[in-house]
mmCIF file of C-alpha atoms in Angstrom:
data_model
loop_
_atom_site.group_PDB
_atom_site.id
_atom_site.type_symbol
_atom_site.label_atom_id
_atom_site.label_comp_id
_atom_site.label_asym_id
_atom_site.label_seq_id
_atom_site.Cartn_x
_atom_site.Cartn_y
_atom_site.Cartn_z
ATOM 1 C CA UNK T 93 -16.170 37.262 9.994
ATOM 2 C CA UNK T 94 -16.729 35.406 6.681
ATOM 3 C CA UNK T 95 -19.904 33.869 7.851
ATOM 4 C CA UNK T 96 -21.294 37.240 8.861
ATOM 5 C CA UNK T 97 -20.523 38.693 5.516
ATOM 6 C CA UNK T 98 -22.144 35.738 3.721
ATOM 7 C CA UNK T 99 -25.420 36.057 5.844
ATOM 8 C CA UNK T 100 -25.480 39.749 5.185
ATOM 9 C CA UNK T 101 -25.045 39.164 1.404
ATOM 10 C CA UNK T 102 -27.886 36.556 1.359
ATOM 11 C CA UNK T 103 -30.217 38.896 3.393
ATOM 12 C CA UNK T 104 -29.506 41.691 0.873
ATOM 13 C CA UNK T 105 -30.351 39.356 -1.914
ATOM 14 C CA UNK T 106 -33.578 38.447 -0.277
ATOM 15 C CA UNK T 107 -34.652 41.968 0.235
ATOM 16 C CA UNK T 108 -33.946 42.766 -3.557
ATOM 17 C CA UNK T 109 -36.088 39.800 -4.505
ATOM 18 C CA UNK T 110 -39.002 40.875 -2.032
ATOM 19 C CA UNK T 111 -38.839 44.492 -3.667
ATOM 20 C CA UNK T 112 -39.154 42.971 -7.140
ATOM 21 C CA UNK T 113 -42.183 40.972 -6.079
ATOM 22 C CA UNK T 114 -43.969 43.821 -4.549
ATOM 23 C CA UNK T 115 -43.315 45.812 -7.837
ATOM 24 C CA UNK T 116 -44.624 43.077 -9.913
ATOM 25 C CA UNK T 117 -47.739 42.825 -7.827
ATOM 26 C CA UNK T 118 -48.236 46.566 -7.997
ATOM 27 C CA UNK T 119 -47.732 46.640 -11.938
ATOM 28 C CA UNK T 120 -50.253 43.990 -12.159
ATOM 29 C CA UNK T 121 -52.800 45.868 -10.117
ATOM 30 C CA UNK T 122 -51.990 49.031 -12.027
ATOM 31 C CA UNK T 123 -52.665 47.288 -15.277
ATOM 32 C CA UNK T 124 -55.790 45.866 -14.166
ATOM 33 C CA UNK T 125 -57.044 49.324 -13.066
ATOM 34 C CA UNK T 126 -55.981 51.043 -16.391
ATOM 35 C CA UNK T 127 -57.659 48.292 -18.574
ATOM 36 C CA UNK T 128 -60.920 48.405 -16.722
ATOM 37 C CA UNK T 129 -60.906 52.406 -16.559
ATOM 38 C CA UNK T 130 -59.843 52.889 -20.274
ATOM 39 C CA UNK T 131 -62.791 50.431 -21.211
ATOM 40 C CA UNK T 132 -65.217 52.621 -19.441
ATOM 41 C CA UNK T 133 -63.885 56.003 -20.964
ATOM 42 C CA UNK T 134 -63.866 54.443 -24.437
ATOM 43 C CA UNK T 135 -67.291 52.710 -24.199
ATOM 44 C CA UNK T 136 -68.743 55.931 -22.874
ATOM 45 C CA UNK T 137 -67.069 58.231 -25.584
ATOM 46 C CA UNK T 138 -65.590 60.177 -22.745
ATOM 47 C CA UNK T 139 -63.201 62.620 -24.693
ATOM 48 C CA UNK T 140 -61.815 64.245 -21.495
ATOM 49 C CA UNK T 141 -58.518 62.854 -20.449
ATOM 50 C CA UNK T 142 -58.559 61.103 -16.847
ATOM 51 C CA UNK T 143 -55.579 59.043 -15.386
ATOM 52 C CA UNK T 144 -55.624 56.474 -12.768
ATOM 53 C CA UNK T 145 -52.978 55.321 -10.266
ATOM 54 C CA UNK T 146 -52.792 52.840 -7.536
ATOM 55 C CA UNK T 147 -51.395 53.859 -4.190
ATOM 56 C CA UNK T 148 -50.457 51.392 -1.610
ATOM 57 C CA UNK T 149 -51.122 53.882 1.237
ATOM 58 C CA UNK T 150 -54.059 52.696 3.202
ATOM 59 C CA UNK T 151 -56.190 55.696 2.487
ATOM 60 C CA UNK T 152 -55.894 59.388 1.715
ATOM 61 C CA UNK T 153 -54.576 61.532 4.552
ATOM 62 C CA UNK T 154 -56.799 64.329 5.564
ATOM 63 C CA UNK T 155 -54.630 67.114 4.622
ATOM 64 C CA UNK T 156 -53.885 65.671 1.121
ATOM 65 C CA UNK T 157 -56.033 67.285 -1.615
ATOM 66 C CA UNK T 158 -58.419 64.977 -3.700
ATOM 67 C CA UNK T 159 -56.716 64.834 -7.094
ATOM 68 C CA UNK T 160 -59.790 63.724 -8.751
ATOM 69 C CA UNK T 161 -60.938 67.319 -9.270
ATOM 70 C CA UNK T 162 -57.573 69.166 -9.319
ATOM 71 C CA UNK T 163 -55.677 67.051 -11.492
ATOM 72 C CA UNK T 164 -58.252 64.716 -13.107
ATOM 73 C CA UNK T 165 -56.131 61.911 -11.592
ATOM 74 C CA UNK T 166 -58.123 59.056 -9.827
ATOM 75 C CA UNK T 167 -56.144 57.517 -7.018
ATOM 76 C CA UNK T 168 -57.109 54.025 -5.953
ATOM 77 C CA UNK T 169 -56.008 53.489 -2.415
ATOM 78 C CA UNK T 170 -55.282 50.109 -0.789
ATOM 79 C CA UNK T 171 -58.299 50.439 1.469
ATOM 80 C CA UNK T 172 -60.585 50.892 -1.418
ATOM 81 C CA UNK T 173 -58.828 48.043 -3.587
ATOM 82 C CA UNK T 174 -58.785 45.474 -0.931
ATOM 83 C CA UNK T 175 -62.703 45.536 -0.922
ATOM 84 C CA UNK T 176 -62.846 44.986 -4.785
ATOM 85 C CA UNK T 177 -63.905 41.265 -5.394
ATOM 86 C CA UNK T 178 -64.392 41.181 -9.038
ATOM 87 C CA UNK T 179 -64.264 43.316 -12.183
ATOM 88 C CA UNK T 180 -67.651 44.737 -11.803
ATOM 89 C CA UNK T 181 -66.833 46.128 -8.498
ATOM 90 C CA UNK T 182 -63.734 47.612 -9.824
ATOM 91 C CA UNK T 183 -65.749 49.198 -12.757
ATOM 92 C CA UNK T 184 -68.141 50.525 -10.051
ATOM 93 C CA UNK T 185 -65.445 52.333 -8.080
ATOM 94 C CA UNK T 186 -63.708 53.705 -11.127
ATOM 95 C CA UNK T 187 -67.087 54.742 -12.756
ATOM 96 C CA UNK T 188 -67.967 56.778 -9.655
ATOM 97 C CA UNK T 189 -64.581 58.456 -9.648
ATOM 98 C CA UNK T 190 -64.619 59.186 -13.465
ATOM 99 C CA UNK T 191 -68.070 60.783 -13.063
ATOM 100 C CA UNK T 192 -66.760 63.152 -10.460
ATOM 101 C CA UNK T 193 -63.609 63.927 -12.408
ATOM 102 C CA UNK T 194 -65.792 64.797 -15.468
ATOM 103 C CA UNK T 195 -67.466 67.543 -13.602
ATOM 104 C CA UNK T 196 -64.160 69.254 -13.279
ATOM 105 C CA UNK T 197 -63.941 69.999 -17.155
ATOM 106 C CA UNK T 198 -67.091 71.919 -17.411
ATOM 107 C CA UNK T 199 -67.765 75.706 -16.963
ATOM 108 C CA UNK T 200 -65.560 78.831 -16.694
ATOM 109 C CA UNK T 201 -61.910 79.041 -15.632
ATOM 110 C CA UNK T 202 -61.235 75.552 -17.215
ATOM 111 C CA UNK T 203 -63.739 73.812 -14.840
ATOM 112 C CA UNK T 204 -62.360 75.490 -11.688
ATOM 113 C CA UNK T 205 -65.801 76.880 -10.677
ATOM 114 C CA UNK T 206 -67.458 73.567 -11.147
ATOM 115 C CA UNK T 207 -64.825 71.799 -9.153
ATOM 116 C CA UNK T 208 -65.361 74.374 -6.449
ATOM 117 C CA UNK T 209 -69.240 73.504 -6.497
ATOM 118 C CA UNK T 210 -68.574 69.846 -6.169
ATOM 119 C CA UNK T 211 -66.128 70.460 -3.083
ATOM 120 C CA UNK T 212 -68.617 72.879 -1.747
ATOM 121 C CA UNK T 213 -71.608 70.530 -1.875
ATOM 122 C CA UNK T 214 -70.407 66.959 -2.055
ATOM 123 C CA UNK T 215 -73.782 65.665 -0.677
ATOM 124 C CA UNK T 216 -75.535 66.911 -3.736
ATOM 125 C CA UNK T 217 -73.210 65.442 -6.319
ATOM 126 C CA UNK T 218 -72.673 62.179 -4.370
ATOM 127 C CA UNK T 219 -75.986 60.817 -5.609
ATOM 128 C CA UNK T 220 -75.366 62.128 -9.332
ATOM 129 C CA UNK T 221 -71.959 60.404 -9.266
ATOM 130 C CA UNK T 222 -73.718 57.083 -8.232
ATOM 131 C CA UNK T 223 -76.384 57.497 -10.941
ATOM 132 C CA UNK T 224 -73.844 58.374 -13.628
ATOM 133 C CA UNK T 225 -71.591 55.515 -12.555
ATOM 134 C CA UNK T 226 -74.627 53.104 -13.160
ATOM 135 C CA UNK T 227 -74.928 54.491 -16.661
ATOM 136 C CA UNK T 228 -71.217 54.292 -17.472
ATOM 137 C CA UNK T 229 -70.928 50.576 -16.059
ATOM 138 C CA UNK T 230 -73.978 49.440 -18.278
ATOM 139 C CA UNK T 231 -72.477 51.205 -21.377
ATOM 140 C CA UNK T 232 -69.212 49.384 -20.696
ATOM 141 C CA UNK T 233 -70.842 46.032 -20.294
ATOM 142 C CA UNK T 234 -70.485 45.767 -16.561
ATOM 143 C CA UNK T 235 -73.178 44.705 -14.079
ATOM 144 C CA UNK T 236 -74.367 47.925 -12.184
ATOM 145 C CA UNK T 237 -75.661 45.837 -9.098
ATOM 146 C CA UNK T 238 -71.871 45.695 -8.259
ATOM 147 C CA UNK T 239 -72.145 49.442 -7.244
ATOM 148 C CA UNK T 240 -74.581 48.386 -4.490
ATOM 149 C CA UNK T 241 -72.372 45.570 -3.141
ATOM 150 C CA UNK T 242 -69.303 47.717 -3.249
ATOM 151 C CA UNK T 243 -70.966 50.728 -1.437
ATOM 152 C CA UNK T 244 -72.711 48.345 1.028
ATOM 153 C CA UNK T 245 -69.387 47.154 2.342
ATOM 154 C CA UNK T 246 -67.206 50.163 2.199
ATOM 155 C CA UNK T 247 -69.385 53.179 3.229
ATOM 156 C CA UNK T 248 -70.187 53.368 6.950
ATOM 157 C CA UNK T 249 -73.846 54.302 7.828
ATOM 158 C CA UNK T 250 -73.944 57.686 9.538
ATOM 159 C CA UNK T 251 -76.613 58.523 12.391
ATOM 160 C CA UNK T 252 -78.160 61.306 10.467
ATOM 161 C CA UNK T 253 -77.507 63.390 7.467
ATOM 162 C CA UNK T 254 -79.397 66.577 8.034
ATOM 163 C CA UNK T 255 -76.270 68.513 8.945
ATOM 164 C CA UNK T 256 -73.602 66.263 7.225
ATOM 165 C CA UNK T 257 -71.668 66.781 4.068
ATOM 166 C CA UNK T 258 -72.697 63.309 3.065
ATOM 167 C CA UNK T 259 -75.872 61.451 2.390
ATOM 168 C CA UNK T 260 -76.786 58.228 4.579
ATOM 169 C CA UNK T 261 -75.420 55.088 2.918
ATOM 170 C CA UNK T 262 -78.794 53.576 3.083
ATOM 171 C CA UNK T 263 -80.337 56.482 1.080
ATOM 172 C CA UNK T 264 -77.608 56.195 -1.488
ATOM 173 C CA UNK T 265 -78.209 52.486 -1.927
ATOM 174 C CA UNK T 266 -81.930 52.916 -2.174
ATOM 175 C CA UNK T 267 -81.446 55.654 -4.826
ATOM 176 C CA UNK T 268 -79.180 53.455 -6.863
ATOM 177 C CA UNK T 269 -81.422 50.408 -6.545
ATOM 178 C CA UNK T 270 -84.409 52.542 -7.751
ATOM 179 C CA UNK T 271 -82.328 53.898 -10.601
ATOM 180 C CA UNK T 272 -81.205 50.318 -11.638
ATOM 181 C CA UNK T 273 -84.837 49.185 -11.326
ATOM 182 C CA UNK T 274 -86.370 51.993 -13.491
ATOM 183 C CA UNK T 275 -83.570 52.042 -16.200
ATOM 184 C CA UNK T 276 -81.877 48.746 -16.283
ATOM 185 C CA UNK T 277 -84.413 46.168 -14.754
ATOM 186 C CA UNK T 278 -82.664 43.460 -16.603
ATOM 187 C CA UNK T 279 -79.923 43.421 -13.906
ATOM 188 C CA UNK T 280 -82.353 42.927 -11.071
ATOM 189 C CA UNK T 281 -84.479 40.389 -12.894
ATOM 190 C CA UNK T 282 -81.390 38.226 -13.924
ATOM 191 C CA UNK T 283 -79.437 39.202 -10.646
ATOM 192 C CA UNK T 284 -75.914 37.546 -10.681
ATOM 193 C CA UNK T 285 -75.466 38.880 -7.181
ATOM 194 C CA UNK T 286 -78.611 37.546 -5.446
ATOM 195 C CA UNK T 287 -76.487 34.844 -3.657
ATOM 196 C CA UNK T 288 -73.728 37.454 -2.801
ATOM 197 C CA UNK T 289 -73.489 37.878 1.021
ATOM 198 C CA UNK T 290 -73.087 41.616 0.651
ATOM 199 C CA UNK T 291 -76.098 41.928 -1.636
ATOM 200 C CA UNK T 292 -78.047 39.900 0.720
ATOM 201 C CA UNK T 293 -77.072 42.072 3.540
ATOM 202 C CA UNK T 294 -78.246 45.080 1.382
ATOM 203 C CA UNK T 295 -81.638 43.193 0.849
ATOM 204 C CA UNK T 296 -81.839 42.819 4.503
ATOM 205 C CA UNK T 297 -81.083 46.319 5.541
ATOM 206 C CA UNK T 298 -83.072 47.987 2.830
ATOM 207 C CA UNK T 299 -86.361 46.301 3.444
ATOM 208 C CA UNK T 300 -88.299 49.495 4.460
ATOM 209 C CA UNK T 301 -86.855 51.423 1.561
ATOM 210 C CA UNK T 302 -87.789 48.791 -1.009
ATOM 211 C CA UNK T 303 -91.153 48.694 0.531
ATOM 212 C CA UNK T 304 -91.500 52.393 -0.194
ATOM 213 C CA UNK T 305 -90.400 51.969 -3.739
ATOM 214 C CA UNK T 306 -92.823 48.922 -4.165
ATOM 215 C CA UNK T 307 -95.695 51.086 -3.047
ATOM 216 C CA UNK T 308 -94.509 53.927 -5.473
ATOM 217 C CA UNK T 309 -94.347 51.510 -8.335
ATOM 218 C CA UNK T 310 -97.780 49.742 -7.397
ATOM 219 C CA UNK T 311 -99.500 53.240 -7.348
ATOM 220 C CA UNK T 312 -97.754 54.638 -10.316
ATOM 221 C CA UNK T 313 -96.779 57.653 -8.355
ATOM 222 C CA UNK T 314 -94.082 59.997 -9.761
ATOM 223 C CA UNK T 315 -93.016 61.649 -6.678
ATOM 224 C CA UNK T 316 -89.511 61.473 -5.282
ATOM 225 C CA UNK T 317 -89.209 59.147 -2.318
ATOM 226 C CA UNK T 318 -87.911 60.244 1.137
ATOM 227 C CA UNK T 319 -85.665 57.170 1.910
ATOM 228 C CA UNK T 320 -84.336 56.656 5.346
ATOM 229 C CA UNK J 1151 -64.138 35.719 -6.592
ATOM 230 C CA UNK J 1152 -67.451 36.240 -4.674
ATOM 231 C CA UNK J 1153 -68.653 35.006 -1.417
ATOM 232 C CA UNK J 1154 -71.757 32.998 -1.715
ATOM 233 C CA UNK J 1155 -74.580 33.034 0.712
ATOM 234 C CA UNK J 1156 -75.650 29.648 2.078
ATOM 235 C CA UNK J 1157 -79.426 30.063 1.953
ATOM 236 C CA UNK J 1158 -80.082 33.315 0.076
ATOM 237 C CA UNK J 1159 -83.294 35.482 0.380
ATOM 238 C CA UNK J 1160 -85.162 36.128 -2.904
ATOM 239 C CA UNK J 1161 -85.858 39.769 -3.816
ATOM 240 C CA UNK J 1162 -89.619 39.479 -3.569
ATOM 241 C CA UNK J 1163 -90.317 42.875 -4.819
ATOM 242 C CA UNK J 1164 -88.377 42.231 -8.104
ATOM 243 C CA UNK J 1165 -90.099 38.888 -8.429
ATOM 244 C CA UNK J 1166 -93.524 40.317 -7.974
ATOM 245 C CA UNK J 1167 -93.078 43.226 -10.509
ATOM 246 C CA UNK J 1168 -90.486 41.903 -13.030
ATOM 247 C CA UNK J 1169 -90.707 38.175 -13.288
ATOM 248 C CA UNK J 1170 -93.076 37.895 -15.920
ATOM 249 C CA UNK J 1171 -91.832 40.849 -18.158
ATOM 250 C CA UNK J 1172 -89.670 40.310 -20.976
ATOM 251 C CA UNK J 1173 -86.597 42.539 -20.689
ATOM 252 C CA UNK J 1174 -83.861 42.741 -23.035
ATOM 253 C CA UNK J 1175 -80.228 43.101 -21.732
ATOM 254 C CA UNK J 1176 -79.016 46.716 -22.364
ATOM 255 C CA UNK J 1177 -76.562 46.940 -25.229
ATOM 256 C CA UNK J 1178 -73.100 47.755 -24.199
ATOM 257 C CA UNK J 1179 -70.899 49.943 -26.530
ATOM 258 C CA UNK J 1180 -67.862 47.839 -26.909
ATOM 259 C CA UNK J 1181 -67.167 47.825 -30.629
ATOM 260 C CA UNK J 1182 -65.559 51.334 -31.203
ATOM 261 C CA UNK J 1183 -62.834 52.695 -33.411
ATOM 262 C CA UNK J 1184 -61.792 56.265 -32.841
ATOM 263 C CA UNK J 1185 -59.517 56.678 -35.776
ATOM 264 C CA UNK J 1186 -61.928 58.842 -37.622
ATOM 265 C CA UNK J 1187 -62.052 62.393 -36.319
ATOM 266 C CA UNK J 1188 -65.184 63.453 -38.336
ATOM 267 C CA UNK J 1189 -68.409 64.495 -36.594
ATOM 268 C CA UNK J 1190 -71.481 65.849 -38.218
ATOM 269 C CA UNK J 1191 -73.558 68.278 -36.185
ATOM 270 C CA UNK J 1192 -77.304 67.505 -35.627
ATOM 271 C CA UNK J 1193 -79.050 70.865 -34.862
ATOM 272 C CA UNK J 1194 -82.495 70.464 -33.218
ATOM 273 C CA UNK J 1195 -85.144 72.248 -31.213
ATOM 274 C CA UNK J 1196 -87.342 70.843 -28.219
ATOM 275 C CA UNK J 1197 -90.911 69.993 -28.988
ATOM 276 C CA UNK J 1198 -92.313 70.497 -25.605
ATOM 277 C CA UNK J 1199 -90.131 73.264 -23.773
ATOM 278 C CA UNK J 1200 -89.717 73.108 -20.055
ATOM 279 C CA UNK J 1201 -89.066 76.081 -17.626
ATOM 280 C CA UNK J 1202 -87.675 73.954 -14.838
ATOM 281 C CA UNK J 1203 -86.142 70.638 -14.056
ATOM 282 C CA UNK J 1204 -89.118 70.135 -11.772
ATOM 283 C CA UNK J 1205 -91.430 69.695 -14.721
ATOM 284 C CA UNK J 1206 -89.201 66.427 -15.662
ATOM 285 C CA UNK J 1207 -88.642 63.097 -14.130
ATOM 286 C CA UNK J 1208 -85.915 60.729 -14.590
ATOM 287 C CA UNK J 1209 -86.532 58.067 -17.312
ATOM 288 C CA UNK J 1210 -88.959 60.635 -19.157
ATOM 289 C CA UNK J 1211 -88.612 60.705 -22.884
ATOM 290 C CA UNK J 1212 -88.273 64.156 -24.542
ATOM 291 C CA UNK J 1213 -88.647 64.765 -28.162
ATOM 292 C CA UNK J 1214 -86.754 67.254 -30.438
ATOM 293 C CA UNK J 1215 -87.208 68.055 -34.048
ATOM 294 C CA UNK J 1216 -84.133 68.580 -36.386
ATOM 295 C CA UNK J 1217 -83.944 72.198 -37.976
ATOM 296 C CA UNK J 1218 -81.744 71.303 -40.879
ATOM 297 C CA UNK J 1219 -80.930 68.186 -42.633
ATOM 298 C CA UNK J 1220 -78.002 66.057 -41.542
ATOM 299 C CA UNK J 1221 -75.725 65.379 -44.557
ATOM 300 C CA UNK J 1222 -72.964 62.934 -44.754
ATOM 301 C CA UNK J 1223 -71.030 61.959 -48.095
ATOM 302 C CA UNK J 1224 -73.748 63.911 -50.089
ATOM 303 C CA UNK J 1225 -76.273 61.744 -48.699
ATOM 304 C CA UNK J 1226 -79.129 62.886 -46.271
ATOM 305 C CA UNK J 1227 -78.977 60.965 -43.071
ATOM 306 C CA UNK J 1228 -81.575 62.825 -41.189
ATOM 307 C CA UNK J 1229 -84.067 64.908 -43.115
ATOM 308 C CA UNK J 1230 -85.222 68.301 -41.720
ATOM 309 C CA UNK J 1231 -88.111 68.069 -39.112
ATOM 310 C CA UNK J 1232 -87.256 64.593 -38.087
ATOM 311 C CA UNK J 1233 -87.902 63.510 -34.495
ATOM 312 C CA UNK J 1234 -84.995 62.682 -32.279
ATOM 313 C CA UNK J 1235 -85.786 61.293 -28.861
ATOM 314 C CA UNK J 1236 -83.853 61.523 -25.788
ATOM 315 C CA UNK J 1237 -84.112 60.266 -22.249
ATOM 316 C CA UNK J 1238 -83.847 62.326 -19.104
ATOM 317 C CA UNK J 1239 -80.813 60.324 -17.530
ATOM 318 C CA UNK J 1240 -80.194 62.411 -14.255
ATOM 319 C CA UNK J 1241 -81.674 65.552 -12.833
ATOM 320 C CA UNK J 1242 -79.505 67.679 -10.501
ATOM 321 C CA UNK J 1243 -81.667 70.199 -8.639
ATOM 322 C CA UNK J 1244 -80.329 73.699 -7.865
ATOM 323 C CA UNK J 1245 -78.375 74.276 -4.656
ATOM 324 C CA UNK J 1246 -77.287 76.806 -2.261
ATOM 325 C CA UNK J 1247 -74.228 78.942 -3.063
ATOM 326 C CA UNK J 1248 -75.690 79.733 -6.457
ATOM 327 C CA UNK J 1249 -74.992 76.077 -7.654
ATOM 328 C CA UNK J 1250 -77.403 75.717 -10.851
ATOM 329 C CA UNK J 1251 -79.791 72.889 -11.655
ATOM 330 C CA UNK J 1252 -78.877 70.687 -14.491
ATOM 331 C CA UNK J 1253 -80.516 68.017 -16.659
ATOM 332 C CA UNK J 1254 -78.484 65.191 -18.282
ATOM 333 C CA UNK J 1255 -80.020 63.851 -21.489
ATOM 334 C CA UNK J 1256 -78.877 60.724 -22.907
ATOM 335 C CA UNK J 1257 -79.830 57.682 -25.171
ATOM 336 C CA UNK J 1258 -80.547 59.752 -28.154
ATOM 337 C CA UNK J 1259 -82.371 57.971 -30.948
ATOM 338 C CA UNK J 1260 -82.974 58.975 -34.526
ATOM 339 C CA UNK J 1261 -84.478 56.937 -37.226
ATOM 340 C CA UNK J 1262 -82.014 54.913 -39.430
ATOM 341 C CA UNK J 1263 -79.243 55.660 -37.144
ATOM 342 C CA UNK J 1264 -77.568 53.348 -34.690
ATOM 343 C CA UNK J 1265 -77.639 55.258 -31.146
ATOM 344 C CA UNK J 1266 -74.105 54.410 -30.577
ATOM 345 C CA UNK J 1267 -72.965 56.737 -33.383
ATOM 346 C CA UNK J 1268 -74.670 59.662 -31.631
ATOM 347 C CA UNK J 1269 -73.368 61.900 -28.772
ATOM 348 C CA UNK J 1270 -73.789 59.888 -25.573
ATOM 349 C CA UNK J 1271 -75.198 62.642 -23.375
ATOM 350 C CA UNK J 1272 -75.932 66.411 -23.138
ATOM 351 C CA UNK J 1273 -76.095 68.290 -20.178
ATOM 352 C CA UNK J 1274 -78.127 71.524 -19.912
ATOM 353 C CA UNK J 1275 -77.314 73.816 -16.951
ATOM 354 C CA UNK J 1276 -79.290 76.563 -15.186
ATOM 355 C CA UNK J 1277 -77.931 79.908 -14.563
ATOM 356 C CA UNK J 1278 -74.820 79.594 -12.561
ATOM 357 C CA UNK J 1279 -74.703 82.258 -9.831
ATOM 358 C CA UNK J 1280 -71.750 80.735 -7.982
ATOM 359 C CA UNK J 1281 -69.476 82.953 -10.072
ATOM 360 C CA UNK J 1282 -70.994 85.832 -8.027
ATOM 361 C CA UNK J 1283 -71.492 84.073 -4.800
ATOM 362 C CA UNK J 1284 -68.083 82.732 -3.996
ATOM 363 C CA UNK J 1285 -66.378 86.103 -4.335
ATOM 364 C CA UNK J 1286 -68.985 87.845 -2.388
ATOM 365 C CA UNK J 1287 -68.807 85.128 0.327
ATOM 366 C CA UNK J 1288 -65.059 85.698 0.517
ATOM 367 C CA UNK J 1289 -65.337 89.376 0.617
ATOM 368 C CA UNK J 1290 -67.905 89.278 3.379
ATOM 369 C CA UNK J 1291 -66.062 86.834 5.583
ATOM 370 C CA UNK J 1292 -64.498 89.370 7.815
ATOM 371 C CA UNK J 1293 -67.978 90.662 8.697
ATOM 372 C CA UNK J 1294 -69.484 87.475 10.288
ATOM 373 C CA UNK J 1295 -72.171 86.161 9.614
ATOM 374 C CA UNK J 1296 -72.889 88.068 6.492
ATOM 375 C CA UNK J 1297 -70.557 85.761 4.598
ATOM 376 C CA UNK J 1298 -72.666 82.674 5.532
ATOM 377 C CA UNK J 1299 -75.853 84.418 4.287
ATOM 378 C CA UNK J 1300 -74.679 84.038 0.871
ATOM 379 C CA UNK J 1301 -75.233 80.220 1.191
ATOM 380 C CA UNK J 1302 -78.865 80.799 0.923
ATOM 381 C CA UNK J 1303 -78.516 82.217 -2.733
ATOM 382 C CA UNK J 1304 -79.618 79.446 -4.861
ATOM 383 C CA UNK J 1305 -78.679 78.832 -8.617
ATOM 384 C CA UNK J 1306 -81.000 78.999 -11.583
ATOM 385 C CA UNK J 1307 -83.258 76.266 -12.890
ATOM 386 C CA UNK J 1308 -82.399 74.142 -15.966
ATOM 387 C CA UNK J 1309 -84.655 75.015 -18.883
ATOM 388 C CA UNK J 1310 -84.976 74.518 -22.606
ATOM 389 C CA UNK J 1311 -86.824 77.286 -24.501
ATOM 390 C CA UNK J 1312 -88.770 76.640 -27.550
ATOM 391 C CA UNK J 1313 -86.215 78.483 -29.862
ATOM 392 C CA UNK J 1314 -83.035 77.077 -28.059
ATOM 393 C CA UNK J 1315 -80.883 75.188 -30.608
ATOM 394 C CA UNK J 1316 -79.424 71.969 -29.125
ATOM 395 C CA UNK J 1317 -76.474 70.476 -31.012
ATOM 396 C CA UNK J 1318 -75.539 66.806 -30.778
ATOM 397 C CA UNK J 1319 -73.154 64.902 -33.020
ATOM 398 C CA UNK J 1320 -73.119 61.993 -35.356
ATOM 399 C CA UNK J 1321 -69.840 60.126 -35.493
ATOM 400 C CA UNK J 1322 -69.626 58.100 -38.636
ATOM 401 C CA UNK J 1323 -66.850 55.814 -37.548
#
């Protein structure tokens, strides 16, 4: 009986120790997220309050509301976090979410109407969020090419987007690439991600779209490209 | 940590078009101190007005003229009629459900003033019709498909008229 009691005592001690470790790990992740996010807010002079929280749930359940627009609270789920390989990619993820959260401050009824617009037309604001994220990252000293590598590995490519609420991932990536090429060519000329496997995969899968952009640049055309 | 490709492919497009160009690294805004709450308005008007976001392209430089001098500590920082440049950062076209177009202007540049002390960006929206469209859609929902027809009402174009006064701020911190 004494032996069983001793084993139970030891096991309970181990479980408390394991809980502490999980808590310490989560605190460290939360602190990393906060530091990066606040740097983006400060560097971009964003005077609207946005908060950030790490959630160890794998991803948002379908019935749960996205708090980015309702509470201006960016939730970083485990699924998103586990794909983040460096600070630039963390900044890429957070910058996109900040850009969406900021839309909920504008307009009438304390931003309610604007939030409704973003929810009603996510496809329209998806690319806007991507572009704003690039600007936010550059202002905060991060490399915007990381937005390409992050989206490349996390956003699945749909079959078509004509009747979808979202754009094709390849279109988004090509648009981001063009935006960086036009506004911040330094990061493509001195590309730190050129030997990154995810970026290489982007180069491989975006050949046709990059060819379109090349033709546009060579001819000096100003028309909007129809990426595939 | 990042995973390295064994034998990587060069981005030939970038090599062909950017290799020989001298490009400076964009400046990050990492030296800030937000203790000071002062901000000085810079009132200005556009030099070449536009009626729709379709007349613009991303990356385009737009010029404004100050309509009154900008004074800080009894010293004129920007005289009247000075040129202030801005870049068209992002264009959002108008959409269904009355969603208006908008133009985001950023990278403001004024003579003798460091850009990081100026407003980061300014967004000009078109006429927002969704305030009308959403209630109408909900009211018509019991009579299908009339509610869905409101989807096709488009929002207004973003425009800046000649006499429209745009206000950005100078933060002297």
